[in-house]
Amino acid sequence: MDYGMIGKIEKAKRYAQERGRFKFVQFTVSFAGDNNPHTVSYGKGNWKCDCDFFILRGTCSHQMALERILDQMIPAAVPV
Ligand SMILES: [Zn+2]
């Protein structure tokens, strides 16, 4: 492996530790629920999930789980 690539891999390892450098703009995730799959999406600061709880309360365990996974890489949601 050439030195250029070694340097890039080292940089990638460092960047991967610096989560705050990354800000997700939009994405859609399929979540394998215990009973049904759910589609969770994020865009322009807004979350959406197709589960009943989200429709009722504007937040849900699927969204909250993703917020934990993406710690520092998305703005925190305000619970309703
Ligand atoms: Zn949900």
mmCIF file of N, CA and C and ligand atoms in Angstrom:
data_model
loop_
_atom_site.group_PDB
_atom_site.id
_atom_site.type_symbol
_atom_site.label_atom_id
_atom_site.label_comp_id
_atom_site.label_asym_id
_atom_site.label_seq_id
_atom_site.Cartn_x
_atom_site.Cartn_y
_atom_site.Cartn_z
ATOM 1 N N MET A 1 0.850 -1.194 0.000
ATOM 2 C CA MET A 1 0.000 0.000 0.000
ATOM 3 C C MET A 1 0.891 1.250 0.000
ATOM 4 N N ASP A 2 0.489 2.250 -0.785
ATOM 5 C CA ASP A 2 1.339 3.445 -0.879
ATOM 6 C C ASP A 2 1.113 4.388 0.317
ATOM 7 N N TYR A 3 2.044 5.266 0.527
ATOM 8 C CA TYR A 3 1.980 6.170 1.676
ATOM 9 C C TYR A 3 0.760 7.084 1.620
ATOM 10 N N GLY A 4 0.360 7.474 0.426
ATOM 11 C CA GLY A 4 -0.817 8.330 0.288
ATOM 12 C C GLY A 4 -2.045 7.652 0.870
ATOM 13 N N MET A 5 -2.214 6.374 0.548
ATOM 14 C CA MET A 5 -3.388 5.633 1.037
ATOM 15 C C MET A 5 -3.295 5.401 2.539
ATOM 16 N N ILE A 6 -2.125 5.117 3.040
ATOM 17 C CA ILE A 6 -1.943 4.921 4.486
ATOM 18 C C ILE A 6 -2.355 6.187 5.241
ATOM 19 N N GLY A 7 -1.938 7.327 4.695
ATOM 20 C CA GLY A 7 -2.298 8.604 5.325
ATOM 21 C C GLY A 7 -3.811 8.819 5.337
ATOM 22 N N LYS A 8 -4.474 8.448 4.232
ATOM 23 C CA LYS A 8 -5.935 8.621 4.152
ATOM 24 C C LYS A 8 -6.651 7.714 5.150
ATOM 25 N N ILE A 9 -6.164 6.502 5.300
ATOM 26 C CA ILE A 9 -6.789 5.568 6.248
ATOM 27 C C ILE A 9 -6.616 6.081 7.676
ATOM 28 N N GLU A 10 -5.450 6.603 8.004
ATOM 29 C CA GLU A 10 -5.230 7.164 9.343
ATOM 30 C C GLU A 10 -6.159 8.348 9.595
ATOM 31 N N LYS A 11 -6.311 9.176 8.563
ATOM 32 C CA LYS A 11 -7.195 10.325 8.682
ATOM 33 C C LYS A 11 -8.643 9.876 8.871
ATOM 34 N N ALA A 12 -9.039 8.852 8.142
ATOM 35 C CA ALA A 12 -10.402 8.327 8.264
ATOM 36 C C ALA A 12 -10.651 7.814 9.676
ATOM 37 N N LYS A 13 -9.679 7.150 10.260
ATOM 38 C CA LYS A 13 -9.820 6.649 11.636
ATOM 39 C C LYS A 13 -10.003 7.809 12.606
ATOM 40 N N ARG A 14 -9.251 8.868 12.402
ATOM 41 C CA ARG A 14 -9.375 10.043 13.283
ATOM 42 C C ARG A 14 -10.732 10.709 13.085
ATOM 43 N N TYR A 15 -11.131 10.897 11.829
ATOM 44 C CA TYR A 15 -12.430 11.526 11.550
ATOM 45 C C TYR A 15 -13.571 10.709 12.158
ATOM 46 N N ALA A 16 -13.454 9.393 12.109
ATOM 47 C CA ALA A 16 -14.520 8.537 12.632
ATOM 48 C C ALA A 16 -14.708 8.735 14.135
ATOM 49 N N GLN A 17 -13.670 9.213 14.824
ATOM 50 C CA GLN A 17 -13.762 9.511 16.257
ATOM 51 C C GLN A 17 -14.339 10.897 16.516
ATOM 52 N N GLU A 18 -14.322 11.749 15.488
ATOM 53 C CA GLU A 18 -14.761 13.136 15.640
ATOM 54 C C GLU A 18 -16.161 13.293 15.050
ATOM 55 N N ARG A 19 -17.132 12.716 15.754
ATOM 56 C CA ARG A 19 -18.495 12.613 15.242
ATOM 57 C C ARG A 19 -19.111 13.971 14.921
ATOM 58 N N GLY A 20 -18.756 14.979 15.698
ATOM 59 C CA GLY A 20 -19.336 16.305 15.507
ATOM 60 C C GLY A 20 -19.016 16.922 14.156
ATOM 61 N N ARG A 21 -18.021 16.389 13.451
ATOM 62 C CA ARG A 21 -17.705 16.894 12.108
ATOM 63 C C ARG A 21 -18.776 16.530 11.092
ATOM 64 N N PHE A 22 -19.528 15.461 11.406
ATOM 65 C CA PHE A 22 -20.536 14.973 10.455
ATOM 66 C C PHE A 22 -21.917 15.472 10.860
ATOM 67 N N LYS A 23 -22.649 16.005 9.895
ATOM 68 C CA LYS A 23 -24.039 16.396 10.132
ATOM 69 C C LYS A 23 -24.894 15.771 9.045
ATOM 70 N N PHE A 24 -25.781 14.872 9.447
ATOM 71 C CA PHE A 24 -26.677 14.260 8.478
ATOM 72 C C PHE A 24 -27.685 15.293 8.007
ATOM 73 N N VAL A 25 -27.876 15.367 6.707
ATOM 74 C CA VAL A 25 -28.821 16.312 6.117
ATOM 75 C C VAL A 25 -30.168 15.625 5.904
ATOM 76 N N GLN A 26 -30.116 14.420 5.332
ATOM 77 C CA GLN A 26 -31.338 13.638 5.165
ATOM 78 C C GLN A 26 -30.994 12.172 4.970
ATOM 79 N N PHE A 27 -31.916 11.318 5.375
ATOM 80 C CA PHE A 27 -31.748 9.881 5.161
ATOM 81 C C PHE A 27 -33.063 9.165 5.443
ATOM 82 N N THR A 28 -33.145 7.942 4.963
ATOM 83 C CA THR A 28 -34.283 7.067 5.239
ATOM 84 C C THR A 28 -33.729 5.721 5.674
ATOM 85 N N VAL A 29 -34.297 5.177 6.747
ATOM 86 C CA VAL A 29 -33.818 3.921 7.311
ATOM 87 C C VAL A 29 -34.989 2.952 7.450
ATOM 88 N N SER A 30 -34.751 1.713 7.090
ATOM 89 C CA SER A 30 -35.740 0.670 7.345
ATOM 90 C C SER A 30 -35.352 -0.013 8.642
ATOM 91 N N PHE A 31 -36.300 -0.077 9.569
ATOM 92 C CA PHE A 31 -36.042 -0.673 10.882
ATOM 93 C C PHE A 31 -36.813 -1.985 11.003
ATOM 94 N N ALA A 32 -36.128 -3.036 11.404
ATOM 95 C CA ALA A 32 -36.768 -4.345 11.554
ATOM 96 C C ALA A 32 -37.412 -4.427 12.932
ATOM 97 N N GLY A 33 -38.678 -4.034 13.019
ATOM 98 C CA GLY A 33 -39.397 -4.076 14.295
ATOM 99 C C GLY A 33 -39.722 -5.501 14.700
ATOM 100 N N ASP A 34 -40.105 -5.676 15.967
ATOM 101 C CA ASP A 34 -40.460 -7.015 16.460
ATOM 102 C C ASP A 34 -41.685 -7.565 15.734
ATOM 103 N N ASN A 35 -42.624 -6.673 15.391
ATOM 104 C CA ASN A 35 -43.843 -7.118 14.716
ATOM 105 C C ASN A 35 -43.868 -6.727 13.238
ATOM 106 N N ASN A 36 -43.496 -5.489 12.965
ATOM 107 C CA ASN A 36 -43.523 -4.984 11.591
ATOM 108 C C ASN A 36 -42.260 -4.178 11.309
ATOM 109 N N PRO A 37 -41.879 -4.075 10.037
ATOM 110 C CA PRO A 37 -40.787 -3.153 9.706
ATOM 111 C C PRO A 37 -41.313 -1.719 9.766
ATOM 112 N N HIS A 38 -40.455 -0.772 10.048
ATOM 113 C CA HIS A 38 -40.844 0.634 10.063
ATOM 114 C C HIS A 38 -39.858 1.423 9.220
ATOM 115 N N THR A 39 -40.367 2.477 8.619
ATOM 116 C CA THR A 39 -39.528 3.369 7.834
ATOM 117 C C THR A 39 -39.374 4.666 8.605
ATOM 118 N N VAL A 40 -38.135 4.990 8.929
ATOM 119 C CA VAL A 40 -37.829 6.218 9.664
ATOM 120 C C VAL A 40 -37.036 7.119 8.729
ATOM 121 N N SER A 41 -37.429 8.372 8.652
ATOM 122 C CA SER A 41 -36.689 9.292 7.794
ATOM 123 C C SER A 41 -36.413 10.600 8.523
ATOM 124 N N TYR A 42 -35.414 11.299 8.035
ATOM 125 C CA TYR A 42 -34.986 12.567 8.612
ATOM 126 C C TYR A 42 -34.621 13.512 7.479
ATOM 127 N N GLY A 43 -35.072 14.754 7.585
ATOM 128 C CA GLY A 43 -34.715 15.743 6.582
ATOM 129 C C GLY A 43 -35.092 17.129 7.056
ATOM 130 N N LYS A 44 -34.228 18.107 6.796
ATOM 131 C CA LYS A 44 -34.469 19.506 7.162
ATOM 132 C C LYS A 44 -34.842 19.652 8.637
ATOM 133 N N GLY A 45 -34.196 18.855 9.486
ATOM 134 C CA GLY A 45 -34.421 18.961 10.922
ATOM 135 C C GLY A 45 -35.668 18.247 11.424
ATOM 136 N N ASN A 46 -36.388 17.588 10.544
ATOM 137 C CA ASN A 46 -37.630 16.912 10.936
ATOM 138 C C ASN A 46 -37.523 15.397 10.791
ATOM 139 N N TRP A 47 -38.095 14.713 11.795
ATOM 140 C CA TRP A 47 -38.156 13.251 11.774
ATOM 141 C C TRP A 47 -39.529 12.806 11.324
ATOM 142 N N LYS A 48 -39.551 11.602 10.725
ATOM 143 C CA LYS A 48 -40.822 10.952 10.419
ATOM 144 C C LYS A 48 -40.648 9.468 10.660
ATOM 145 N N CYS A 49 -41.698 8.833 11.151
ATOM 146 C CA CYS A 49 -41.728 7.382 11.262
ATOM 147 C C CYS A 49 -43.149 6.951 10.957
ATOM 148 N N ASP A 50 -43.282 5.788 10.358
ATOM 149 C CA ASP A 50 -44.622 5.334 9.972
ATOM 150 C C ASP A 50 -45.324 4.538 11.076
ATOM 151 N N CYS A 51 -44.731 4.487 12.283
ATOM 152 C CA CYS A 51 -45.382 3.720 13.353
ATOM 153 C C CYS A 51 -46.517 4.533 13.994
ATOM 154 N N ASP A 52 -47.437 3.822 14.635
ATOM 155 C CA ASP A 52 -48.606 4.464 15.243
ATOM 156 C C ASP A 52 -48.219 5.448 16.341
ATOM 157 N N PHE A 53 -47.199 5.079 17.133
ATOM 158 C CA PHE A 53 -46.799 5.937 18.247
ATOM 159 C C PHE A 53 -46.294 7.283 17.744
ATOM 160 N N PHE A 54 -45.507 7.255 16.685
ATOM 161 C CA PHE A 54 -44.978 8.510 16.139
ATOM 162 C C PHE A 54 -46.105 9.391 15.623
ATOM 163 N N ILE A 55 -47.058 8.783 14.942
ATOM 164 C CA ILE A 55 -48.182 9.534 14.381
ATOM 165 C C ILE A 55 -48.960 10.226 15.510
ATOM 166 N N LEU A 56 -49.059 9.544 16.636
ATOM 167 C CA LEU A 56 -49.793 10.076 17.789
ATOM 168 C C LEU A 56 -48.980 11.098 18.583
ATOM 169 N N ARG A 57 -47.703 10.805 18.804
ATOM 170 C CA ARG A 57 -46.893 11.595 19.738
ATOM 171 C C ARG A 57 -45.772 12.410 19.106
ATOM 172 N N GLY A 58 -45.485 12.179 17.844
ATOM 173 C CA GLY A 58 -44.431 12.949 17.181
ATOM 174 C C GLY A 58 -43.030 12.485 17.517
ATOM 175 N N THR A 59 -42.920 11.382 18.215
ATOM 176 C CA THR A 59 -41.627 10.756 18.494
ATOM 177 C C THR A 59 -41.891 9.273 18.750
ATOM 178 N N CYS A 60 -40.838 8.475 18.731
ATOM 179 C CA CYS A 60 -41.035 7.034 18.966
ATOM 180 C C CYS A 60 -39.684 6.395 19.282
ATOM 181 N N SER A 61 -39.732 5.145 19.675
ATOM 182 C CA SER A 61 -38.502 4.445 20.051
ATOM 183 C C SER A 61 -37.555 4.280 18.858
ATOM 184 N N HIS A 62 -38.104 4.195 17.656
ATOM 185 C CA HIS A 62 -37.258 4.029 16.460
ATOM 186 C C HIS A 62 -36.436 5.291 16.210
ATOM 187 N N GLN A 63 -37.107 6.421 16.300
ATOM 188 C CA GLN A 63 -36.415 7.706 16.143
ATOM 189 C C GLN A 63 -35.391 7.895 17.259
ATOM 190 N N MET A 64 -35.807 7.610 18.486
ATOM 191 C CA MET A 64 -34.905 7.824 19.629
ATOM 192 C C MET A 64 -33.683 6.908 19.544
ATOM 193 N N ALA A 65 -33.871 5.701 19.048
ATOM 194 C CA ALA A 65 -32.736 4.783 18.886
ATOM 195 C C ALA A 65 -31.747 5.342 17.862
ATOM 196 N N LEU A 66 -32.277 5.883 16.769
ATOM 197 C CA LEU A 66 -31.393 6.458 15.754
ATOM 198 C C LEU A 66 -30.655 7.684 16.283
ATOM 199 N N GLU A 67 -31.340 8.474 17.116
ATOM 200 C CA GLU A 67 -30.671 9.638 17.707
ATOM 201 C C GLU A 67 -29.484 9.195 18.564
ATOM 202 N N ARG A 68 -29.655 8.070 19.246
ATOM 203 C CA ARG A 68 -28.540 7.558 20.053
ATOM 204 C C ARG A 68 -27.401 7.067 19.164
ATOM 205 N N ILE A 69 -27.758 6.350 18.114
ATOM 206 C CA ILE A 69 -26.739 5.832 17.198
ATOM 207 C C ILE A 69 -25.974 6.973 16.543
ATOM 208 N N LEU A 70 -26.714 8.028 16.176
ATOM 209 C CA LEU A 70 -26.112 9.141 15.433
ATOM 210 C C LEU A 70 -25.704 10.288 16.351
ATOM 211 N N ASP A 71 -25.406 9.962 17.593
ATOM 212 C CA ASP A 71 -25.024 10.950 18.603
ATOM 213 C C ASP A 71 -24.077 12.002 18.035
ATOM 214 N N GLN A 72 -24.434 13.267 18.216
ATOM 215 C CA GLN A 72 -23.666 14.439 17.783
ATOM 216 C C GLN A 72 -23.726 14.691 16.283
ATOM 217 N N MET A 73 -24.363 13.794 15.520
ATOM 218 C CA MET A 73 -24.372 13.965 14.071
ATOM 219 C C MET A 73 -25.700 14.474 13.533
ATOM 220 N N ILE A 74 -26.664 14.667 14.448
ATOM 221 C CA ILE A 74 -27.947 15.269 14.104
ATOM 222 C C ILE A 74 -28.370 16.150 15.268
ATOM 223 N N PRO A 75 -29.172 17.192 15.028
ATOM 224 C CA PRO A 75 -29.632 17.993 16.144
ATOM 225 C C PRO A 75 -30.591 17.175 17.011
ATOM 226 N N ALA A 76 -30.538 17.382 18.319
ATOM 227 C CA ALA A 76 -31.411 16.645 19.234
ATOM 228 C C ALA A 76 -32.857 17.076 19.023
ATOM 229 N N ALA A 77 -33.760 16.113 19.039
ATOM 230 C CA ALA A 77 -35.184 16.412 18.883
ATOM 231 C C ALA A 77 -35.752 16.863 20.224
ATOM 232 N N VAL A 78 -36.728 17.716 20.163
ATOM 233 C CA VAL A 78 -37.401 18.170 21.368
ATOM 234 C C VAL A 78 -38.618 17.277 21.583
ATOM 235 N N PRO A 79 -38.691 16.553 22.706
ATOM 236 C CA PRO A 79 -39.852 15.690 22.949
ATOM 237 C C PRO A 79 -41.150 16.491 23.004
ATOM 238 N N VAL A 80 -42.196 15.937 22.445
ATOM 239 C CA VAL A 80 -43.493 16.625 22.422
ATOM 240 C C VAL A 80 -44.174 16.453 23.772
HETATM 241 ZN ZN ZN B 1 -41.470 4.690 15.052
#
